[in-house]
Coordinates of N, CA and C and ligand atoms in Angstrom, one line a residue:
X1 N -51.3 32.1 40.1 CA -51.2 32.4 38.7 C -49.8 32.6 38.2
X2 N -49.5 32.3 37.0 CA -48.1 32.6 36.5 C -47.9 34.1 36.4
X3 N -46.6 34.4 36.6 CA -46.3 35.9 36.6 C -46.7 36.5 35.3
X4 N -47.4 37.7 35.4 CA -47.8 38.4 34.2 C -48.1 39.8 34.7
X5 N -48.2 40.8 33.7 CA -48.4 42.2 34.1 C -49.9 42.3 34.3
X6 N -50.3 43.1 35.3 CA -51.7 43.3 35.6 C -51.9 44.6 36.4
X7 N -53.2 45.1 36.4 CA -53.6 46.3 37.2 C -54.8 45.9 38.0
X8 N -55.1 46.6 39.1 CA -56.3 46.3 39.9 C -57.5 46.5 38.9
X9 N -58.6 45.7 39.1 CA -59.8 45.8 38.3 C -60.2 47.3 38.2
X10 N -60.2 47.9 37.0 CA -60.2 49.3 36.9 C -61.6 50.0 37.0
X11 N -62.7 49.3 36.6 CA -63.9 50.0 36.5 C -65.2 49.2 36.9
X12 N -64.9 48.2 37.8 CA -66.1 47.4 38.3 C -66.9 48.3 39.2
X13 N -68.3 48.1 39.1 CA -69.2 48.9 39.9 C -70.1 47.9 40.6
X14 N -70.0 47.8 41.9 CA -70.9 46.8 42.6 C -72.3 47.5 42.8
X15 N -73.4 46.7 42.7 CA -74.7 47.2 42.9 C -75.3 46.6 44.1
X16 N -76.2 47.3 44.8 CA -77.0 46.7 45.9 C -77.9 45.6 45.3
X17 N -78.2 44.6 46.1 CA -78.9 43.5 45.5 C -80.3 43.9 44.9
X18 N -81.0 44.8 45.5 CA -82.3 45.2 45.0 C -82.0 45.9 43.6
X19 N -81.0 46.7 43.5 CA -80.7 47.3 42.3 C -80.2 46.3 41.2
X20 N -79.5 45.3 41.7 CA -79.0 44.2 40.8 C -80.2 43.5 40.1
X21 N -81.2 43.2 41.0 CA -82.4 42.5 40.5 C -83.2 43.4 39.5
X22 N -83.3 44.7 39.9 CA -84.1 45.6 39.1 C -83.4 45.7 37.7
X23 N -82.1 45.8 37.7 CA -81.3 46.0 36.5 C -81.4 44.7 35.6
X24 N -81.3 43.6 36.2 CA -81.4 42.3 35.5 C -82.8 42.2 34.8
X25 N -83.8 42.6 35.6 CA -85.2 42.6 35.0 C -85.3 43.6 33.9
X26 N -84.8 44.8 34.1 CA -84.9 45.8 33.1 C -84.2 45.5 31.9
X27 N -83.0 44.8 32.0 CA -82.3 44.4 30.8 C -83.1 43.4 30.0
X28 N -83.7 42.4 30.7 CA -84.6 41.4 30.0 C -85.7 42.1 29.3
X29 N -86.4 43.1 30.0 CA -87.5 43.8 29.4 C -87.1 44.5 28.1
X30 N -85.9 45.0 28.1 CA -85.4 45.8 27.0 C -84.9 44.9 25.9
X31 N -84.2 43.8 26.2 CA -83.7 43.0 25.1 C -84.8 42.1 24.5
X32 N -85.9 41.9 25.2 CA -86.9 41.1 24.5 C -87.7 42.0 23.5
X33 N -87.4 43.3 23.5 CA -88.0 44.1 22.4 C -87.1 44.1 21.2
X34 N -86.0 43.3 21.2 CA -85.3 43.2 19.9 C -85.9 42.1 19.0
X35 N -86.2 42.5 17.8 CA -86.7 41.5 16.8 C -85.9 41.6 15.6
X36 N -85.7 40.5 15.0 CA -85.1 40.4 13.6 C -86.1 41.0 12.6
X37 N -85.7 41.9 11.8 CA -86.5 42.6 10.9 C -86.1 42.4 9.5
X38 N -87.0 42.2 8.6 CA -86.6 42.0 7.2 C -87.2 43.0 6.2
X39 N -87.6 44.1 6.8 CA -88.2 45.2 6.0 C -87.6 46.5 6.6
X40 N -86.7 47.1 5.8 CA -85.9 48.3 6.3 C -86.4 49.5 5.6
X41 N -86.2 50.6 6.4 CA -86.4 52.0 5.8 C -85.0 52.4 5.2
X42 N -85.1 53.2 4.1 CA -83.8 53.8 3.6 C -83.2 54.9 4.4
X43 N -83.9 55.3 5.5 CA -83.4 56.5 6.3 C -82.0 56.3 6.7
X44 N -81.2 57.4 6.5 CA -79.8 57.2 6.9 C -79.5 57.1 8.4
X45 N -78.5 56.4 8.7 CA -78.0 56.3 10.1 C -76.6 56.8 10.2
X46 N -76.3 57.7 11.1 CA -75.0 58.3 11.1 C -73.9 57.3 11.3
X47 N -72.8 57.5 10.6 CA -71.6 56.5 10.7 C -71.1 56.4 12.2
X48 N -71.2 57.5 12.9 CA -70.7 57.5 14.3 C -71.4 56.5 15.2
X49 N -72.7 56.3 14.9 CA -73.4 55.2 15.7 C -72.9 53.9 15.4
X50 N -72.6 53.6 14.1 CA -72.1 52.3 13.7 C -70.7 52.1 14.3
X51 N -69.9 53.2 14.3 CA -68.5 53.1 14.9 C -68.6 52.8 16.4
X52 N -69.5 53.5 17.1 CA -69.6 53.2 18.5 C -70.0 51.8 18.8
X53 N -71.0 51.3 18.0 CA -71.5 49.9 18.2 C -70.4 48.9 17.9
X54 N -69.6 49.2 16.9 CA -68.5 48.3 16.5 C -67.4 48.3 17.7
X55 N -67.2 49.5 18.2 CA -66.3 49.6 19.3 C -66.8 48.7 20.5
X56 N -68.1 48.8 20.7 CA -68.7 48.0 21.8 C -68.5 46.5 21.5
X57 N -68.7 46.1 20.3 CA -68.5 44.7 19.9 C -67.0 44.3 20.1
X58 N -66.1 45.2 19.9 CA -64.7 44.9 20.1 C -64.2 44.7 21.5
X59 N -65.1 45.0 22.5 CA -64.8 44.7 23.9 C -65.1 43.3 24.3
X60 N -65.7 42.5 23.4 CA -66.1 41.1 23.7 C -64.9 40.3 24.2
X61 N -65.2 39.3 25.0 CA -64.1 38.4 25.4 C -63.7 37.5 24.2
X62 N -62.5 37.1 24.1 CA -62.1 36.2 22.9 C -60.9 35.3 23.3
X63 N -60.7 34.3 22.6 CA -59.7 33.3 22.9 C -58.3 34.0 22.9
X64 N -57.6 33.9 24.0 CA -56.3 34.6 24.2 C -56.3 36.1 24.0
X65 N -57.5 36.6 24.0 CA -57.7 38.1 23.7 C -57.2 38.5 22.4
X66 N -57.2 37.5 21.4 CA -56.7 37.8 20.1 C -57.7 38.6 19.2
X67 N -59.0 38.7 19.7 CA -60.0 39.5 19.0 C -60.0 39.2 17.5
X68 N -60.4 37.9 17.2 CA -60.3 37.4 15.9 C -61.4 37.8 14.9
X69 N -61.7 39.1 15.0 CA -62.9 39.6 14.2 C -62.5 40.8 13.4
X70 N -63.2 41.0 12.3 CA -63.1 42.2 11.5 C -64.5 42.6 11.0
X71 N -64.8 43.9 11.1 CA -66.2 44.4 10.8 C -66.0 45.3 9.6
X72 N -66.6 45.0 8.5 CA -66.6 45.8 7.3 C -67.9 46.5 7.2
X73 N -68.0 47.8 7.5 CA -69.3 48.5 7.4 C -69.5 49.1 6.0
X74 N -70.5 48.7 5.4 CA -70.8 49.1 4.0 C -72.0 50.0 3.9
X75 N -71.7 51.3 3.5 CA -72.8 52.2 3.2 C -72.9 52.6 1.8
X76 N -71.9 52.3 1.0 CA -71.9 52.7 -0.4 C -72.9 51.9 -1.2
X77 N -73.8 52.7 -1.9 CA -75.0 52.0 -2.6 C -74.5 51.0 -3.7
X78 N -73.5 51.3 -4.4 CA -73.1 50.4 -5.5 C -72.5 49.1 -4.9
X79 N -71.8 49.2 -3.7 CA -71.3 48.0 -3.1 C -72.5 47.2 -2.5
X80 N -73.5 47.9 -1.9 CA -74.6 47.2 -1.4 C -75.4 46.4 -2.5
X81 N -75.5 47.1 -3.7 CA -76.2 46.5 -4.8 C -75.4 45.2 -5.2
X82 N -74.1 45.3 -5.3 CA -73.3 44.1 -5.7 C -73.5 42.9 -4.7
X83 N -73.5 43.3 -3.4 CA -73.7 42.3 -2.3 C -75.1 41.6 -2.5
X84 N -76.1 42.5 -2.8 CA -77.5 41.9 -3.0 C -77.5 40.9 -4.2
X85 N -76.8 41.4 -5.3 CA -76.8 40.5 -6.5 C -76.2 39.2 -6.2
X86 N -75.0 39.2 -5.5 CA -74.3 38.0 -5.2 C -75.1 37.1 -4.2
X87 N -75.6 37.8 -3.2 CA -76.4 37.0 -2.2 C -77.6 36.3 -2.8
X88 N -78.3 37.1 -3.7 CA -79.5 36.5 -4.3 C -79.2 35.3 -5.3
X89 N -78.0 35.3 -5.8 CA -77.6 34.1 -6.6 C -77.6 32.9 -5.7
X90 N -77.0 33.1 -4.6 CA -76.9 31.9 -3.6 C -78.3 31.6 -3.1
X91 N -79.1 32.6 -2.8 CA -80.4 32.3 -2.3 C -81.3 31.7 -3.3
X92 N -81.1 32.0 -4.6 CA -82.0 31.3 -5.6 C -81.6 29.8 -5.6
X93 N -80.3 29.5 -5.5 CA -79.9 28.1 -5.5 C -80.6 27.4 -4.2
X94 N -80.6 28.2 -3.1 CA -81.1 27.6 -1.9 C -82.6 27.4 -1.9
X95 N -83.3 28.4 -2.3 CA -84.8 28.3 -2.3 C -85.4 27.8 -3.6
X96 N -85.0 28.3 -4.7 CA -85.6 28.0 -6.0 C -85.1 26.6 -6.5
X97 N -83.8 26.4 -6.5 CA -83.3 25.1 -7.0 C -83.3 24.1 -5.8
X98 N -83.8 24.5 -4.7 CA -84.1 23.7 -3.5 C -82.8 22.9 -3.0
X99 N -81.7 23.6 -3.1 CA -80.5 23.1 -2.5 C -80.6 22.9 -1.0
X100 N -81.4 23.7 -0.4 CA -81.6 23.6 1.1 C -82.1 22.2 1.5
X101 N -82.9 21.6 0.7 CA -83.6 20.3 1.1 C -84.9 20.6 1.8
X102 N -85.8 19.6 1.8 CA -87.1 19.7 2.3 C -87.2 20.2 3.7
X103 N -86.4 19.5 4.6 CA -86.5 19.7 6.0 C -86.1 21.2 6.3
X104 N -85.1 21.7 5.7 CA -84.7 23.1 6.0 C -85.7 24.1 5.4
X105 N -86.2 23.8 4.2 CA -87.3 24.7 3.7 C -88.5 24.7 4.6
X106 N -88.9 23.5 5.1 CA -90.0 23.4 6.0 C -89.8 24.2 7.3
X107 N -88.6 24.1 7.8 CA -88.2 24.8 9.0 C -88.4 26.3 8.8
X108 N -88.1 26.8 7.6 CA -88.1 28.2 7.4 C -89.5 28.7 7.0
X109 N -90.4 27.8 6.6 CA -91.7 28.2 6.2 C -92.4 29.3 7.1
X110 N -92.4 29.0 8.4 CA -93.1 30.0 9.3 C -92.4 31.4 9.4
X111 N -91.2 31.5 8.8 CA -90.6 32.8 8.7 C -90.9 33.6 7.4
X112 N -91.4 32.9 6.4 CA -91.8 33.5 5.2 C -90.6 34.0 4.3
X113 N -89.4 33.5 4.6 CA -88.2 34.0 3.9 C -88.2 33.5 2.4
X114 N -87.7 34.2 1.5 CA -87.5 33.7 0.2 C -86.2 34.2 -0.4
X115 N -86.0 34.1 -1.7 CA -84.7 34.4 -2.4 C -84.5 35.9 -2.6
X116 N -85.5 36.6 -2.3 CA -85.4 38.1 -2.6 C -84.9 38.8 -1.4
X117 N -83.8 39.6 -1.6 CA -83.2 40.3 -0.4 C -83.1 41.8 -0.7
X118 N -84.2 42.5 -1.0 CA -84.1 43.9 -1.3 C -83.5 44.7 -0.2
X119 N -83.6 44.3 1.0 CA -83.1 45.0 2.2 C -81.6 45.2 2.1
X120 N -80.9 44.3 1.4 CA -79.5 44.4 1.2 C -79.1 45.7 0.5
X121 N -80.0 46.2 -0.3 CA -79.8 47.5 -0.9 C -80.4 48.7 -0.2
X122 N -81.6 48.4 0.4 CA -82.4 49.5 1.0 C -81.8 50.0 2.4
X123 N -81.4 49.0 3.2 CA -80.9 49.4 4.5 C -79.6 50.3 4.4
X124 N -79.5 51.3 5.3 CA -78.3 52.2 5.1 C -77.0 51.5 5.4
X125 N -76.9 50.5 6.2 CA -75.6 49.9 6.5 C -75.7 48.3 6.4
X126 N -74.7 47.7 5.8 CA -74.5 46.3 6.0 C -73.2 46.2 6.7
X127 N -73.1 45.3 7.7 CA -71.8 45.0 8.3 C -71.4 43.6 8.0
X128 N -70.3 43.5 7.2 CA -69.7 42.1 7.0 C -68.8 41.8 8.1
X129 N -69.1 40.6 8.8 CA -68.4 40.2 10.0 C -67.5 39.1 9.5
X130 N -66.2 39.2 9.8 CA -65.2 38.2 9.3 C -64.5 37.6 10.6
X131 N -64.3 36.3 10.5 CA -63.5 35.6 11.5 C -62.1 35.3 11.0
X132 N -61.2 35.8 11.8 CA -59.8 35.7 11.4 C -59.1 34.4 11.9
X133 N -58.7 33.6 11.0 CA -58.0 32.3 11.4 C -56.7 32.6 12.0
X134 N -56.0 33.6 11.5 CA -54.7 34.0 12.1 C -54.7 35.5 12.5
X135 N -53.9 35.8 13.5 CA -53.9 37.2 13.9 C -53.0 37.4 15.1
X136 N -53.6 37.6 16.3 CA -52.9 38.0 17.5 C -53.4 39.4 17.9
X137 N -52.7 40.0 18.9 CA -53.2 41.2 19.4 C -52.6 42.4 18.6
X138 N -51.4 42.3 18.2 CA -50.7 43.4 17.5 C -51.1 43.4 16.1
X139 N -51.3 44.6 15.5 CA -51.6 44.7 14.1 C -50.5 44.0 13.3
X140 N -50.9 43.2 12.3 CA -49.9 42.6 11.4 C -49.4 41.3 11.9
X141 N -49.8 40.9 13.2 CA -49.3 39.6 13.7 C -49.9 38.4 12.9
X142 N -49.3 37.3 12.9 CA -49.8 36.1 12.1 C -49.8 34.9 13.0
X143 N -50.2 35.1 14.3 CA -50.3 34.0 15.2 C -51.6 33.2 15.0
X144 N -51.6 32.0 15.6 CA -52.8 31.2 15.5 C -53.9 31.8 16.4
X145 N -55.1 31.9 15.9 CA -56.2 32.3 16.8 C -56.9 31.1 17.4
X146 N -57.7 31.3 18.5 CA -58.3 30.2 19.2 C -59.8 30.5 19.5
X147 N -60.6 29.5 19.6 CA -62.0 29.6 19.8 C -62.6 30.7 18.9
X148 N -62.3 30.6 17.7 CA -62.7 31.7 16.7 C -64.2 31.9 16.6
X149 N -64.9 30.8 16.3 CA -66.4 31.0 16.2 C -67.0 31.5 17.4
X150 N -66.6 30.9 18.6 CA -67.1 31.4 19.9 C -66.9 32.9 20.1
X151 N -65.7 33.3 19.8 CA -65.3 34.7 20.0 C -66.1 35.6 19.1
X152 N -66.1 35.3 17.8 CA -66.8 36.1 16.9 C -68.3 36.1 17.1
X153 N -68.8 35.0 17.6 CA -70.3 34.9 17.9 C -70.6 35.8 19.1
X154 N -69.8 35.8 20.1 CA -70.0 36.7 21.2 C -69.9 38.2 20.8
X155 N -68.9 38.5 20.0 CA -68.8 39.9 19.5 C -70.0 40.3 18.7
X156 N -70.5 39.4 17.9 CA -71.7 39.7 17.1 C -72.9 39.9 18.0
X157 N -73.0 39.2 19.1 CA -74.1 39.4 20.1 C -73.9 40.7 20.7
X158 N -72.7 41.1 21.1 CA -72.5 42.5 21.6 C -73.0 43.5 20.6
X159 N -72.6 43.3 19.3 CA -72.9 44.3 18.3 C -74.4 44.4 18.1
X160 N -75.1 43.3 18.1 CA -76.6 43.3 17.9 C -77.2 44.1 19.1
X161 N -76.7 43.8 20.3 CA -77.2 44.4 21.5 C -77.0 45.9 21.5
X162 N -75.8 46.3 21.1 CA -75.4 47.8 21.0 C -76.3 48.5 20.0
X163 N -76.6 47.8 18.9 CA -77.4 48.5 17.8 C -78.8 48.6 18.3
X164 N -79.3 47.5 19.0 CA -80.7 47.6 19.5 C -80.8 48.7 20.6
X165 N -79.8 48.8 21.4 CA -79.8 49.8 22.5 C -79.8 51.2 21.9
X166 N -79.2 51.3 20.6 CA -79.2 52.6 20.0 C -80.4 52.9 19.2
X167 N -81.4 52.0 19.3 CA -82.7 52.3 18.6 C -82.7 51.8 17.1
X168 N -81.8 50.9 16.8 CA -81.8 50.4 15.4 C -82.3 48.9 15.4
X169 N -82.6 48.5 14.2 CA -83.0 47.0 14.1 C -81.9 46.4 13.2
X170 N -81.9 45.0 13.4 CA -80.9 44.3 12.6 C -81.5 43.0 12.0
X171 N -80.8 42.5 11.1 CA -81.1 41.2 10.5 C -79.8 40.4 10.4
X172 N -79.7 39.2 10.9 CA -78.5 38.4 10.8 C -78.7 37.6 9.5
X173 N -77.9 37.9 8.5 CA -78.1 37.2 7.2 C -76.8 36.4 6.9
X174 N -77.1 35.2 6.4 CA -75.9 34.3 6.1 C -76.1 33.6 4.8
X175 N -76.0 34.3 3.7 CA -76.0 33.6 2.4 C -74.9 32.5 2.4
X176 N -75.2 31.4 1.8 CA -74.2 30.3 1.9 C -73.9 29.7 0.5
X177 N -72.7 29.7 0.0 CA -71.5 30.3 0.6 C -71.5 31.8 0.4
X178 N -70.7 32.5 1.2 CA -70.6 33.9 1.0 C -69.2 34.4 0.9
X179 N -68.4 33.6 0.2 CA -67.0 34.0 0.0 C -66.9 35.2 -0.8
X180 N -67.9 35.6 -1.6 CA -67.9 36.8 -2.4 C -67.6 38.0 -1.5
X181 N -68.0 37.9 -0.2 CA -67.8 39.1 0.7 C -66.3 39.4 0.8
X182 N -65.4 38.4 0.8 CA -64.0 38.7 0.9 C -63.5 39.7 -0.2
X183 N -63.9 39.3 -1.4 CA -63.5 40.2 -2.6 C -64.1 41.6 -2.4
X184 N -65.4 41.6 -2.2 CA -66.1 42.9 -2.2 C -65.6 43.8 -1.0
X185 N -65.3 43.2 0.1 CA -64.8 44.0 1.3 C -63.3 44.1 1.3
X186 N -62.6 43.4 0.4 CA -61.2 43.5 0.3 C -60.5 42.8 1.5
X187 N -61.1 41.7 1.9 CA -60.5 41.0 3.1 C -59.7 39.8 2.6
X188 N -58.6 39.4 3.3 CA -57.7 38.3 2.9 C -58.4 37.0 3.0
X189 N -57.8 36.0 2.3 CA -58.4 34.6 2.3 C -58.4 33.9 3.7
X190 N -57.5 34.3 4.6 CA -57.5 33.6 5.9 C -58.7 34.2 6.8
X191 N -59.5 35.1 6.3 CA -60.6 35.6 7.1 C -61.9 34.9 6.5
X192 N -62.7 34.3 7.3 CA -63.9 33.6 6.9 C -65.1 34.5 7.1
X193 N -65.9 34.7 6.1 CA -67.1 35.6 6.3 C -68.0 34.8 7.3
X194 N -68.4 35.5 8.4 CA -69.1 34.9 9.5 C -70.6 35.2 9.4
X195 N -70.9 36.4 9.0 CA -72.2 36.9 9.0 C -72.3 38.2 8.3
X196 N -73.5 38.5 7.7 CA -73.7 39.8 7.2 C -74.9 40.4 8.0
X197 N -74.6 41.5 8.7 CA -75.6 42.1 9.6 C -76.2 43.3 8.8
X198 N -77.5 43.2 8.7 CA -78.2 44.3 8.0 C -78.7 45.3 9.1
X199 N -78.5 46.6 9.0 CA -78.7 47.5 10.1 C -79.4 48.8 9.6
X200 N -80.4 49.2 10.3 CA -81.1 50.5 10.0 C -82.3 50.7 10.8
X201 N -83.2 51.6 10.3 CA -84.6 51.7 10.9 C -85.5 50.7 10.3
X202 N -86.5 50.3 11.0 CA -87.5 49.4 10.4 C -88.3 50.2 9.4
X203 N -88.8 49.5 8.3 CA -89.8 50.1 7.4 C -91.1 50.4 8.2
X204 N -91.9 51.4 7.8 CA -93.1 51.7 8.6 C -94.0 50.5 8.7
X205 N -94.0 49.7 7.6 CA -94.9 48.5 7.6 C -94.2 47.2 8.0
X206 N -93.1 47.3 8.7 CA -92.3 46.1 9.0 C -93.2 45.2 9.9
X207 N -93.0 43.9 9.7 CA -93.7 42.9 10.5 C -92.7 41.9 11.1
X208 N -93.2 41.2 12.1 CA -92.4 40.1 12.6 C -93.2 38.8 12.5
X209 N -92.6 37.7 12.1 CA -93.4 36.5 12.0 C -93.8 36.0 13.4
X210 N -95.0 35.5 13.6 CA -95.5 35.0 14.9 C -94.5 34.0 15.4
X211 N -94.0 33.2 14.5 CA -93.1 32.1 14.9 C -91.9 32.6 15.7
X212 N -91.4 33.8 15.2 CA -90.2 34.4 15.9 C -90.5 34.9 17.3
X213 N -91.8 35.1 17.6 CA -92.1 35.6 18.9 C -92.2 34.5 20.0
X214 N -92.1 33.3 19.5 CA -92.2 32.1 20.4 C -90.8 31.9 21.0
X215 N -90.5 32.5 22.1 CA -89.3 32.3 22.8 C -89.5 31.3 23.9
X216 N -88.6 30.4 24.0 CA -88.7 29.3 25.0 C -88.7 29.8 26.4
X217 N -89.6 29.3 27.3 CA -89.6 29.7 28.7 C -88.3 29.2 29.4
X218 N -88.1 29.9 30.6 CA -86.9 29.6 31.4 C -86.7 28.1 31.7
X219 N -87.8 27.4 32.0 CA -87.7 26.0 32.4 C -87.2 25.2 31.2
X220 N -87.4 25.7 30.0 CA -87.0 24.9 28.8 C -85.5 25.2 28.5
X221 N -85.0 26.3 28.9 CA -83.6 26.7 28.5 C -82.6 26.7 29.6
X222 N -83.1 26.4 30.9 CA -82.1 26.5 32.0 C -82.5 25.4 33.1
X223 N -81.5 25.0 33.8 CA -81.7 24.2 35.0 C -80.8 24.8 36.1
X224 N -81.3 24.7 37.3 CA -80.5 25.2 38.5 C -80.2 24.0 39.3
X225 N -78.9 23.7 39.5 CA -78.6 22.4 40.1 C -77.9 22.7 41.5
Ligands
LIG301 N1 -79.8 32.4 4.3 C1 -81.2 32.2 3.9 C2 -81.9 31.1 4.6 C3 -82.2 31.2 6.0 C4 -81.7 30.3 6.9 C5 -82.0 30.3 8.2 I1 -81.4 28.8 9.4 C6 -82.8 31.3 8.7 O1 -83.1 31.4 10.1 C7 -83.3 32.3 7.9 C8 -83.0 32.2 6.5 C9 -82.0 33.5 3.9 O2 -81.4 34.5 4.4 O3 -83.1 33.6 3.5

């Protein structure tokens, strides 16, 4: 390797093989209890939970370790209302004016989604996730970022996992276009809104579409060569 500063691996913990298998199985059992939810309770969630989960997301691997992400956590009711209004404008174009096209609307039919997004106001937290085209490791740097979508996607996966582990539910929401998020969250133009994550407790009568429970079996998603 080229010369660079380093330290011995600081916190790796090796597990016995039996323990390894047990933990891998236990993780699968736990993560398969994660479901995307579209019906939220207004019950408050402490800000410190959101902070810890965002810190967990911030440990994700990223291109050149530039960490090209920014998380805007929105708990303010007026801001949530404005996001709902702007998102529903795009969703009306998508569903009602049928901008989505037949094939896309057909694909969504088993999920039962429509242009109404009340959860954007009801859930205690919305997290606007932004992908930074420029940045670097130091605050204020303006270097080119690399593998931006891959990096932000992985960090978002960490965030969803952390929130699930904390006993919360999430919805990955992507109104299209969602440039309105930049203005509302006060983010610069070189940041692309990546996703809006809705976070909270599920409503008591929350349901999941049967379609969403159909996860592909191992043979369909993996091969061992
Ligand atoms: N953004 C829309 C449409 C939508 C698209 C896909 I692909 C989904 O998996 C779910 C919804 C909405 O939020 O309704």
